[in-house]
CSV table of C-alpha atoms and ligand atoms in Angstrom, one decimal:
chain,number,residue,atom,x,y,z
A,1,MET,CA,83.9,117.5,91.8
A,2,LYS,CA,86.1,118.5,94.8
A,3,ILE,CA,89.4,120.2,95.5
A,4,ILE,CA,91.5,119.5,98.6
A,5,SER,CA,94.6,121.4,99.4
A,6,ALA,CA,97.3,121.0,101.9
A,7,ASP,CA,100.6,122.7,102.9
A,8,TYR,CA,102.5,119.5,101.7
A,9,LEU,CA,101.4,117.0,99.1
A,10,LEU,CA,103.2,113.6,99.2
A,11,PRO,CA,102.1,111.8,96.0
A,12,MET,CA,104.3,108.8,96.7
A,13,ASP,CA,105.7,108.8,93.2
A,14,ASP,CA,109.1,107.4,92.0
A,15,LYS,CA,110.7,110.8,92.4
A,16,ASP,CA,109.7,111.1,96.2
A,17,SER,CA,108.1,114.4,95.4
A,18,VAL,CA,106.9,116.8,98.0
A,19,ILE,CA,104.7,119.5,96.6
A,20,LYS,CA,104.3,122.7,98.7
A,21,ASN,CA,100.8,124.3,98.7
A,22,GLY,CA,99.5,121.4,96.5
A,23,ALA,CA,96.0,120.4,95.6
A,24,VAL,CA,94.1,117.4,94.3
A,25,VAL,CA,91.0,117.6,92.1
A,26,TYR,CA,88.9,114.6,92.4
A,27,THR,CA,85.7,112.8,92.1
A,28,ASP,CA,85.8,109.1,93.0
A,29,LYS,CA,89.0,109.2,91.0
A,30,ILE,CA,91.9,111.7,91.0
A,31,ILE,CA,91.3,114.2,88.1
A,32,GLU,CA,94.4,116.4,88.4
A,33,ILE,CA,97.2,117.2,90.9
A,34,SER,CA,98.5,120.7,91.1
A,35,SER,CA,101.3,122.8,92.8
A,36,ASP,CA,99.2,126.0,92.1
A,37,THR,CA,96.1,125.9,94.2
A,38,ALA,CA,94.9,129.3,92.9
A,39,ALA,CA,95.2,128.3,89.4
A,40,ILE,CA,93.5,125.1,89.9
A,41,CYS,CA,90.6,126.8,91.7
A,42,ALA,CA,90.2,129.1,88.8
A,43,LYS,CA,90.2,126.1,86.3
A,44,TYR,CA,87.4,124.3,88.2
A,45,PRO,CA,85.3,127.4,89.6
A,46,ASP,CA,82.3,125.0,90.5
A,47,ALA,CA,84.3,122.5,92.5
A,48,GLU,CA,83.9,122.3,96.2
A,49,PHE,CA,87.1,123.5,98.0
A,50,PHE,CA,88.6,122.4,101.2
A,51,TYR,CA,92.0,123.5,102.8
A,52,CYS,CA,93.5,121.0,105.4
A,53,GLY,CA,95.0,123.7,107.6
A,54,LYS,CA,98.4,124.9,108.8
A,55,ASN,CA,101.3,122.4,108.5
A,56,SER,CA,98.8,119.9,106.8
A,57,VAL,CA,100.0,116.8,104.8
A,58,LEU,CA,97.9,115.2,102.2
A,59,MET,CA,99.0,111.7,100.9
A,60,PRO,CA,97.4,108.4,99.7
A,61,SER,CA,95.6,106.6,102.4
A,62,LEU,CA,97.6,103.8,103.9
A,63,ILE,CA,97.4,100.2,102.9
A,64,ASN,CA,97.9,97.2,105.3
A,65,PRO,CA,98.3,94.2,103.0
A,66,HIS,CA,98.6,91.7,105.7
A,67,LEU,CA,96.6,91.3,108.9
A,68,HIS,CA,94.5,88.7,110.6
A,69,LEU,CA,91.5,90.6,112.1
A,70,GLU,CA,90.1,87.4,113.6
A,71,PHE,CA,93.0,87.3,116.1
A,72,SER,CA,92.0,90.8,117.6
A,73,ALA,CA,90.7,89.3,121.0
A,74,ASP,CA,93.9,87.5,121.9
A,75,LYS,CA,96.2,90.3,122.4
A,76,THR,CA,98.1,88.8,125.4
A,77,SER,CA,97.4,85.0,124.9
A,78,PHE,CA,100.5,84.0,122.9
A,79,ARG,CA,104.1,83.3,123.6
A,80,TYR,CA,106.6,85.6,121.9
A,81,GLY,CA,110.4,85.3,121.3
A,82,ASN,CA,110.5,81.9,119.6
A,83,PHE,CA,108.4,80.9,116.5
A,84,ILE,CA,107.7,77.4,117.6
A,85,GLU,CA,106.6,78.4,121.1
A,86,TRP,CA,104.3,81.0,119.4
A,87,LEU,CA,102.8,78.4,117.0
A,88,SER,CA,102.2,76.0,119.9
A,89,SER,CA,100.4,78.7,121.9
A,90,VAL,CA,98.2,79.5,118.9
A,91,ILE,CA,97.4,76.0,118.2
A,92,LYS,CA,96.5,75.5,121.9
A,93,LYS,CA,94.1,78.4,121.9
A,94,ARG,CA,92.7,78.1,118.4
A,95,GLY,CA,88.9,79.1,118.5
A,96,GLY,CA,89.0,79.6,122.2
A,97,VAL,CA,87.5,83.1,122.3
A,98,SER,CA,83.7,83.8,122.7
A,99,GLU,CA,82.0,85.1,119.5
A,100,LYS,CA,80.7,88.2,121.3
A,101,LYS,CA,84.1,89.2,122.6
A,102,LEU,CA,85.6,88.6,119.2
A,103,ILE,CA,83.0,90.6,117.2
A,104,SER,CA,83.4,93.7,119.5
A,105,ALA,CA,87.2,93.5,119.5
A,106,MET,CA,87.2,93.3,115.7
A,107,GLN,CA,84.8,96.2,115.5
A,108,LYS,CA,87.1,98.2,117.7
A,109,GLU,CA,90.2,97.4,115.6
A,110,LEU,CA,88.4,98.3,112.3
A,111,ASN,CA,87.6,101.7,113.8
A,112,ASN,CA,91.1,102.1,114.7
A,113,LEU,CA,92.2,101.4,111.2
A,114,LYS,CA,90.0,104.1,109.9
A,115,LYS,CA,91.2,106.6,112.6
A,116,THR,CA,94.7,105.8,111.8
A,117,GLY,CA,94.2,106.5,108.1
A,118,VAL,CA,94.0,103.0,106.5
A,119,GLY,CA,92.1,102.9,103.3
A,120,ALA,CA,92.7,99.3,102.2
A,121,ILE,CA,93.7,96.0,103.7
A,122,GLY,CA,94.6,92.4,102.8
A,123,ALA,CA,92.8,90.4,105.5
A,124,VAL,CA,93.7,86.7,105.9
A,125,SER,CA,90.6,85.0,107.2
A,126,SER,CA,91.0,81.5,109.0
A,127,PHE,CA,87.5,81.0,110.1
A,128,GLY,CA,85.1,83.4,108.4
A,129,LYS,CA,84.1,85.3,111.5
A,130,ASP,CA,85.4,88.6,110.1
A,131,MET,CA,83.5,88.3,106.9
A,132,GLU,CA,80.4,90.2,107.8
A,133,ILE,CA,82.3,93.1,109.4
A,134,LEU,CA,84.6,93.5,106.6
A,135,ALA,CA,82.2,93.2,103.8
A,136,SER,CA,80.0,96.0,105.3
A,137,SER,CA,83.0,98.2,106.1
A,138,PRO,CA,83.8,101.2,103.8
A,139,LEU,CA,87.4,100.0,103.4
A,140,ARG,CA,88.8,98.3,100.4
A,141,VAL,CA,89.3,94.7,101.4
A,142,ILE,CA,91.0,92.0,99.6
A,143,TYR,CA,89.6,88.9,101.7
A,144,PHE,CA,92.0,86.1,101.7
A,145,VAL,CA,90.1,82.9,102.6
A,146,GLU,CA,92.6,80.6,104.2
A,147,ILE,CA,93.1,76.9,103.5
A,148,LEU,CA,95.7,74.7,105.4
A,149,GLY,CA,96.3,71.1,106.4
A,150,THR,CA,99.0,68.6,106.3
A,151,SER,CA,97.2,65.3,106.5
A,152,LYS,CA,95.9,63.2,103.4
A,153,GLU,CA,92.8,62.0,105.3
A,154,ARG,CA,91.7,65.5,106.2
A,155,PHE,CA,92.2,66.9,102.7
A,156,GLU,CA,88.6,66.7,101.7
A,157,GLY,CA,87.4,68.2,104.9
A,158,ALA,CA,89.8,71.2,104.5
A,159,LYS,CA,88.8,71.6,101.0
A,160,ASN,CA,85.1,71.6,101.7
A,161,GLY,CA,85.5,74.0,104.6
A,162,PHE,CA,87.4,76.4,102.4
A,163,LEU,CA,84.9,76.2,99.6
A,164,GLN,CA,82.0,76.9,102.0
A,165,ARG,CA,83.7,79.9,103.4
A,166,PHE,CA,84.8,81.1,100.0
A,167,GLU,CA,81.4,80.8,98.5
A,168,ILE,CA,79.7,83.1,101.1
A,169,ALA,CA,82.7,85.5,100.8
A,170,GLU,CA,82.4,85.6,97.0
A,171,SER,CA,78.7,86.3,97.3
A,172,LYS,CA,79.7,89.5,99.2
A,173,ASN,CA,82.0,90.8,96.4
A,174,SER,CA,81.5,94.5,95.6
A,175,ASP,CA,83.6,97.4,94.2
A,176,ARG,CA,85.3,97.5,97.7
A,177,PHE,CA,85.3,93.8,98.8
A,178,GLU,CA,87.1,90.9,96.9
A,179,ALA,CA,87.3,87.3,97.9
A,180,ALA,CA,90.8,85.8,97.4
A,181,VAL,CA,92.9,82.8,98.5
A,182,SER,CA,95.4,82.2,101.2
A,183,VAL,CA,97.4,79.0,101.1
A,184,HIS,CA,98.8,79.3,104.7
A,185,SER,CA,102.4,78.2,104.4
A,186,PRO,CA,104.9,75.5,103.2
A,187,TYR,CA,105.0,73.8,106.6
A,188,SER,CA,101.2,73.8,107.2
A,189,CYS,CA,100.0,72.7,103.9
A,190,SER,CA,100.4,69.4,101.9
A,191,PRO,CA,101.1,69.4,98.2
A,192,GLU,CA,97.4,68.5,97.6
A,193,ILE,CA,96.3,71.5,99.5
A,194,VAL,CA,98.7,73.8,97.7
A,195,ASP,CA,97.9,72.4,94.3
A,196,PHE,CA,94.1,72.8,95.0
A,197,GLY,CA,94.5,76.4,96.2
A,198,VAL,CA,96.7,77.4,93.4
A,199,GLU,CA,94.5,75.8,90.7
A,200,PHE,CA,91.4,77.3,92.3
A,201,ALA,CA,92.9,80.7,92.2
A,202,LYS,CA,94.1,80.4,88.6
A,203,GLN,CA,90.8,79.1,87.3
A,204,ASN,CA,88.7,81.8,89.0
A,205,SER,CA,91.3,84.7,88.5
A,206,LEU,CA,91.7,85.2,92.2
A,207,LYS,CA,94.4,86.9,94.2
A,208,MET,CA,96.7,84.7,96.2
A,209,THR,CA,98.8,85.0,99.4
A,210,THR,CA,101.0,82.7,101.5
A,211,HIS,CA,103.3,82.9,104.5
A,212,PHE,CA,106.8,82.2,103.3
A,213,LEU,CA,110.1,81.6,105.1
A,214,GLU,CA,109.1,83.4,108.3
A,215,SER,CA,111.5,81.7,110.7
A,216,GLU,CA,115.0,80.0,110.8
A,217,ALA,CA,113.0,77.0,111.9
A,218,GLU,CA,111.0,77.0,108.7
A,219,ARG,CA,114.1,77.3,106.6
A,220,ALA,CA,115.8,74.4,108.3
A,221,TRP,CA,112.7,72.2,108.0
A,222,LEU,CA,112.3,73.0,104.3
A,223,GLU,CA,116.0,72.7,103.5
A,224,GLY,CA,116.7,69.5,105.3
A,225,SER,CA,113.8,68.4,107.4
A,226,SER,CA,115.6,69.4,110.5
A,227,GLY,CA,115.8,72.0,113.2
A,228,GLU,CA,113.2,73.0,115.7
A,229,PHE,CA,110.3,71.9,113.4
A,230,LEU,CA,111.3,68.3,113.5
A,231,PRO,CA,110.3,67.4,117.1
A,232,PHE,CA,107.2,69.8,116.8
A,233,PHE,CA,105.9,68.2,113.6
A,234,GLY,CA,106.8,64.6,114.9
A,235,SER,CA,104.7,65.1,118.1
A,236,VAL,CA,101.8,67.3,116.7
A,237,PHE,CA,101.3,65.8,113.1
A,238,GLY,CA,103.5,62.7,113.0
A,239,LEU,CA,105.5,64.2,110.1
A,240,GLN,CA,109.2,63.5,109.6
A,241,THR,CA,109.9,65.2,106.3
A,242,SER,CA,109.0,68.6,104.8
A,243,PHE,CA,106.7,68.4,101.8
A,244,PHE,CA,108.7,71.1,99.9
A,245,THR,CA,112.0,72.7,99.5
A,246,PRO,CA,112.0,76.6,99.4
A,247,ASP,CA,112.4,76.4,95.7
A,248,GLY,CA,109.9,73.7,95.2
A,249,PHE,CA,107.3,75.7,97.1
A,250,LEU,CA,108.0,78.8,95.1
A,251,LYS,CA,107.6,76.9,91.9
A,252,LYS,CA,104.1,75.9,92.8
A,253,PHE,CA,103.0,79.5,92.3
A,254,ASP,CA,104.6,79.9,88.9
A,255,GLY,CA,102.2,81.9,86.6
A,256,LEU,CA,100.1,83.2,89.6
A,257,LYS,CA,100.9,86.7,91.0
A,258,THR,CA,101.2,85.9,94.7
A,259,LEU,CA,101.8,88.0,97.8
A,260,PHE,CA,104.7,86.2,99.7
A,261,VAL,CA,104.5,87.3,103.3
A,262,HIS,CA,107.4,87.7,105.8
A,263,CYS,CA,110.5,86.4,103.7
A,264,THR,CA,112.7,87.1,106.6
A,265,ASN,CA,114.8,83.9,105.9
A,266,THR,CA,115.0,84.2,102.1
A,267,THR,CA,118.1,84.4,100.1
A,268,PRO,CA,118.7,87.3,97.6
A,269,ASP,CA,118.2,84.7,94.9
A,270,GLU,CA,114.8,83.7,96.2
A,271,ILE,CA,113.9,87.5,96.5
A,272,LYS,CA,114.9,88.0,92.9
A,273,LYS,CA,112.9,84.9,91.8
A,274,ILE,CA,109.8,86.3,93.5
A,275,LYS,CA,110.3,89.7,91.9
A,276,ASP,CA,111.0,88.2,88.3
A,277,SER,CA,107.9,86.1,88.5
A,278,GLY,CA,105.8,89.2,88.9
A,279,SER,CA,104.9,88.4,92.6
A,280,ASP,CA,105.3,90.7,95.6
A,281,ILE,CA,106.7,90.6,99.1
A,282,VAL,CA,105.1,91.9,102.2
A,283,HIS,CA,107.0,91.9,105.5
A,284,CYS,CA,105.8,92.7,109.1
A,285,PRO,CA,108.7,94.0,111.2
A,286,VAL,CA,106.9,94.0,114.6
A,287,SER,CA,105.6,90.6,114.0
A,288,ASN,CA,108.9,89.2,112.9
A,289,ARG,CA,110.7,90.7,115.9
A,290,LEU,CA,108.0,89.4,118.4
A,291,LEU,CA,108.3,85.8,116.9
A,292,GLY,CA,112.1,85.9,117.5
A,293,GLN,CA,113.1,86.6,113.9
A,294,LYS,CA,115.6,89.0,112.3
A,295,LEU,CA,114.0,91.7,110.1
A,296,PHE,CA,113.4,91.3,106.4
A,297,GLY,CA,116.5,92.3,104.4
A,298,LEU,CA,115.2,95.6,103.2
A,299,LYS,CA,118.6,97.0,102.3
A,300,THR,CA,119.4,94.0,100.1
A,301,ALA,CA,116.0,94.0,98.5
A,302,THR,CA,116.2,97.8,97.7
A,303,GLU,CA,119.6,97.1,96.1
A,304,LEU,CA,117.8,94.4,93.9
A,305,ALA,CA,115.2,96.9,93.0
A,306,VAL,CA,112.5,95.0,94.9
A,307,ARG,CA,109.9,97.1,96.5
A,308,PRO,CA,108.3,95.2,99.3
A,309,ALA,CA,105.1,96.3,101.2
A,310,ILE,CA,104.8,96.5,104.9
A,311,GLY,CA,101.9,95.0,106.9
A,312,THR,CA,101.1,94.7,110.6
A,313,ASP,CA,100.1,91.0,110.7
A,314,GLY,CA,97.5,90.3,113.3
A,315,LEU,CA,97.3,91.2,117.0
A,316,SER,CA,98.4,87.7,117.6
A,317,SER,CA,101.9,89.0,116.8
A,318,ASN,CA,101.6,92.8,117.3
A,319,PHE,CA,100.7,95.3,119.9
A,320,SER,CA,98.7,97.4,117.4
A,321,LEU,CA,97.3,97.5,113.9
A,322,SER,CA,98.4,101.1,113.5
A,323,MET,CA,100.6,101.5,110.4
A,324,TRP,CA,102.2,104.5,112.0
A,325,ASN,CA,103.3,102.4,115.0
A,326,GLU,CA,104.7,99.9,112.4
A,327,LEU,CA,106.6,102.7,110.5
A,328,ARG,CA,108.2,103.9,113.7
A,329,CYS,CA,109.3,100.5,114.6
A,330,ALA,CA,110.7,99.9,111.2
A,331,LEU,CA,112.4,103.4,111.2
A,332,PHE,CA,114.3,102.5,114.4
A,333,GLY,CA,114.9,98.8,113.3
A,334,TYR,CA,116.5,99.5,109.9
A,335,ASP,CA,119.5,101.2,111.2
A,336,ASP,CA,121.5,100.0,108.2
A,337,ILE,CA,119.6,102.3,105.9
A,338,ASP,CA,120.4,106.1,105.7
A,339,LEU,CA,117.9,108.2,107.4
A,340,LYS,CA,117.9,110.5,104.5
A,341,ILE,CA,116.3,107.8,102.2
A,342,LEU,CA,114.5,105.5,104.8
A,343,PRO,CA,111.3,107.6,105.4
A,344,PHE,CA,110.2,107.6,101.9
A,345,LEU,CA,111.2,104.0,101.4
A,346,LEU,CA,108.8,103.2,104.3
A,347,LEU,CA,106.1,105.5,103.4
A,348,LYS,CA,106.0,103.9,99.9
A,349,SER,CA,105.9,100.5,101.5
A,350,VAL,CA,102.6,101.3,103.1
A,351,THR,CA,101.1,103.1,100.1
A,352,ALA,CA,102.3,102.5,96.5
A,353,ASN,CA,104.0,99.1,97.2
A,354,GLY,CA,100.9,98.0,99.2
A,355,ALA,CA,98.7,98.9,96.3
A,356,GLU,CA,100.9,96.9,93.9
A,357,ALA,CA,100.8,93.9,96.3
A,358,LEU,CA,97.1,93.9,96.5
A,359,GLY,CA,96.5,94.8,92.9
A,360,ILE,CA,94.5,97.9,93.5
A,361,GLU,CA,94.5,101.3,91.8
A,362,SER,CA,95.3,103.2,94.9
A,363,GLY,CA,98.3,104.1,97.0
A,364,ILE,CA,99.6,106.9,94.8
A,365,LEU,CA,98.2,110.4,94.0
A,366,ARG,CA,98.1,110.4,90.2
A,367,GLU,CA,95.5,111.2,87.7
A,368,GLY,CA,93.1,108.3,87.1
A,369,LYS,CA,93.9,106.5,90.4
A,370,ASN,CA,91.3,106.0,93.0
A,371,ALA,CA,90.7,109.1,95.2
A,372,ASP,CA,91.9,107.3,98.4
A,373,MET,CA,93.7,109.9,100.5
A,374,ILE,CA,94.4,111.0,104.1
A,375,ALA,CA,95.1,114.4,105.6
A,376,PHE,CA,96.8,115.2,108.9
A,377,ARG,CA,98.7,118.0,110.5
A,378,LEU,CA,102.2,118.1,111.8
A,379,PRO,CA,102.5,119.8,115.2
A,380,ASP,CA,104.8,122.5,113.9
A,381,ARG,CA,106.4,123.7,110.7
A,382,PRO,CA,109.1,121.3,109.4
A,383,ASP,CA,112.4,122.8,108.5
A,384,GLY,CA,112.2,122.2,104.8
A,385,VAL,CA,110.1,119.9,102.4
A,386,ASP,CA,112.8,117.1,102.7
A,387,CYS,CA,111.9,116.7,106.4
A,388,VAL,CA,108.2,116.2,106.0
A,389,ALA,CA,108.2,112.4,105.4
A,390,LEU,CA,110.4,111.7,108.6
A,391,GLN,CA,108.4,114.1,110.8
A,392,ALA,CA,105.0,112.6,109.6
A,393,ILE,CA,106.3,109.1,110.6
A,394,LEU,CA,107.4,110.4,113.9
A,395,HIS,CA,104.4,112.4,114.8
A,396,THR,CA,101.3,110.9,113.3
A,397,ASP,CA,98.8,108.7,115.2
A,398,LYS,CA,95.3,109.6,114.1
A,399,VAL,CA,94.5,111.4,110.9
A,400,ASP,CA,92.1,114.3,110.4
A,401,LYS,CA,90.5,112.9,107.2
A,402,LEU,CA,90.2,109.6,105.5
A,403,ILE,CA,88.8,109.7,101.9
A,404,ILE,CA,88.0,106.5,100.0
A,405,SER,CA,86.7,106.7,96.4
A,406,GLY,CA,86.3,110.4,97.0
A,407,GLU,CA,84.0,109.9,100.1
A,408,VAL,CA,84.9,111.2,103.5
A,409,ILE,CA,84.9,108.2,105.9
B,501,MCF,O1,101.7,85.8,110.2
B,501,MCF,C1,101.6,85.3,111.5
B,501,MCF,C2,102.7,84.3,111.8
B,501,MCF,N1,102.6,83.2,110.8
B,501,MCF,C3,101.6,82.4,110.6
B,501,MCF,N2,100.4,82.5,110.8
B,501,MCF,C4,99.7,83.5,111.4
B,501,MCF,C5,100.2,84.8,111.9
B,501,MCF,N3,99.3,85.4,112.5
B,501,MCF,C6,98.2,84.7,112.6
B,501,MCF,N4,98.5,83.5,112.0
B,501,MCF,C7,97.5,82.3,111.8
B,501,MCF,C8,97.3,81.7,110.5
B,501,MCF,O2,96.5,82.3,109.7
B,501,MCF,O3,97.7,81.4,112.7
B,501,MCF,C9,97.5,80.1,112.3
B,501,MCF,C10,96.9,80.3,110.9
B,501,MCF,O4,95.5,80.2,110.9
B,501,MCF,C11,98.7,79.3,112.4
B,501,MCF,S1,98.6,77.7,111.8
B,501,MCF,C12,97.8,76.8,112.9
B,502,FE,FE1,100.2,86.5,109.1
């Protein structure tokens, strides 16, 4: 049993509590949280004790529920500013990176995830090249094996390719690694692919994710088979009409808790439907900006009591996989939300809400939860506990300690 104490404890609970001189008693799970370090040390005299230092903050480790590690060696290869231009540049370069360069790039990014305090991720895998690295990493990983395809003739090939990758991934399942399903999106998947993915996830009790309404072009395509997707699909795939309406696509996932990623072009009604069906939303502010989109409607979502998570997406649409960079960009992007409430809203997006989205028992410092925590120090003493969350977002890059299941990583 261990006790860790810090000047400021941010449990990420519903009350946005900040506990001064707090301590956490833990094994692989959290045993107790206390605001009286001396009393808790007296209660557990045999526990190993550690104090995180002056101006230290202790909080749940960060959760990045949406990234594509396999796009780590293509940092400057893609076109930004317009979704279709980006997609065309991705399709043009797909699979163009050497295996050796990719493996070392992924290893480097994984190390950065640990250094910046990420304890759990939702990784979308298109090719399976990230499987070995992720299955052997100490992070908690929900490994979303991707399936996509629009043509009837290629359905069997796409399905078999998916099944092969999934089977290997599933053989690596452990208490930290869980194979799951990603049905890529409504514009890149035929109804056969979506039905297959959803049925497969339901029958095998697997987690599911999908990209949804990420661009204005996608909305126009789904609503009326018009807009920028029409010439693109006509020339690339020979498609003239969308397979789904926005509502029709959502209905396909009825009865399956799904992580809908992006949702920058959803209506309040669609956001409510996602919430009422027990599913979750993840948005990626930097990626959305780089692909020429407006930010997800966080203010509206908050008014509807929806609690979205935040992810970085891949380096194919971001300059960094650091959640702290993502938080800073979101902090400045959401200028319609009061700076008095935004810091906690954002920190919960990368902890408690991320855990809810991935269906893991982390992201909050509470008795019985996984002992997944980070500790770091603010440069100077904040002017009151109500300033800690904002100053943490502004000033944190690397953390001093990352603890997963009670183990220092
Ligand atoms: O989330 C971003 C943007 N939206 C869609 N897909 C991707 C993103 N980053 C990487 N991707 C991948 C996706 O997994 O790009 C491919 C898929 O394999 C696009 S479809 C050819
Ligand atoms: Fe993505």
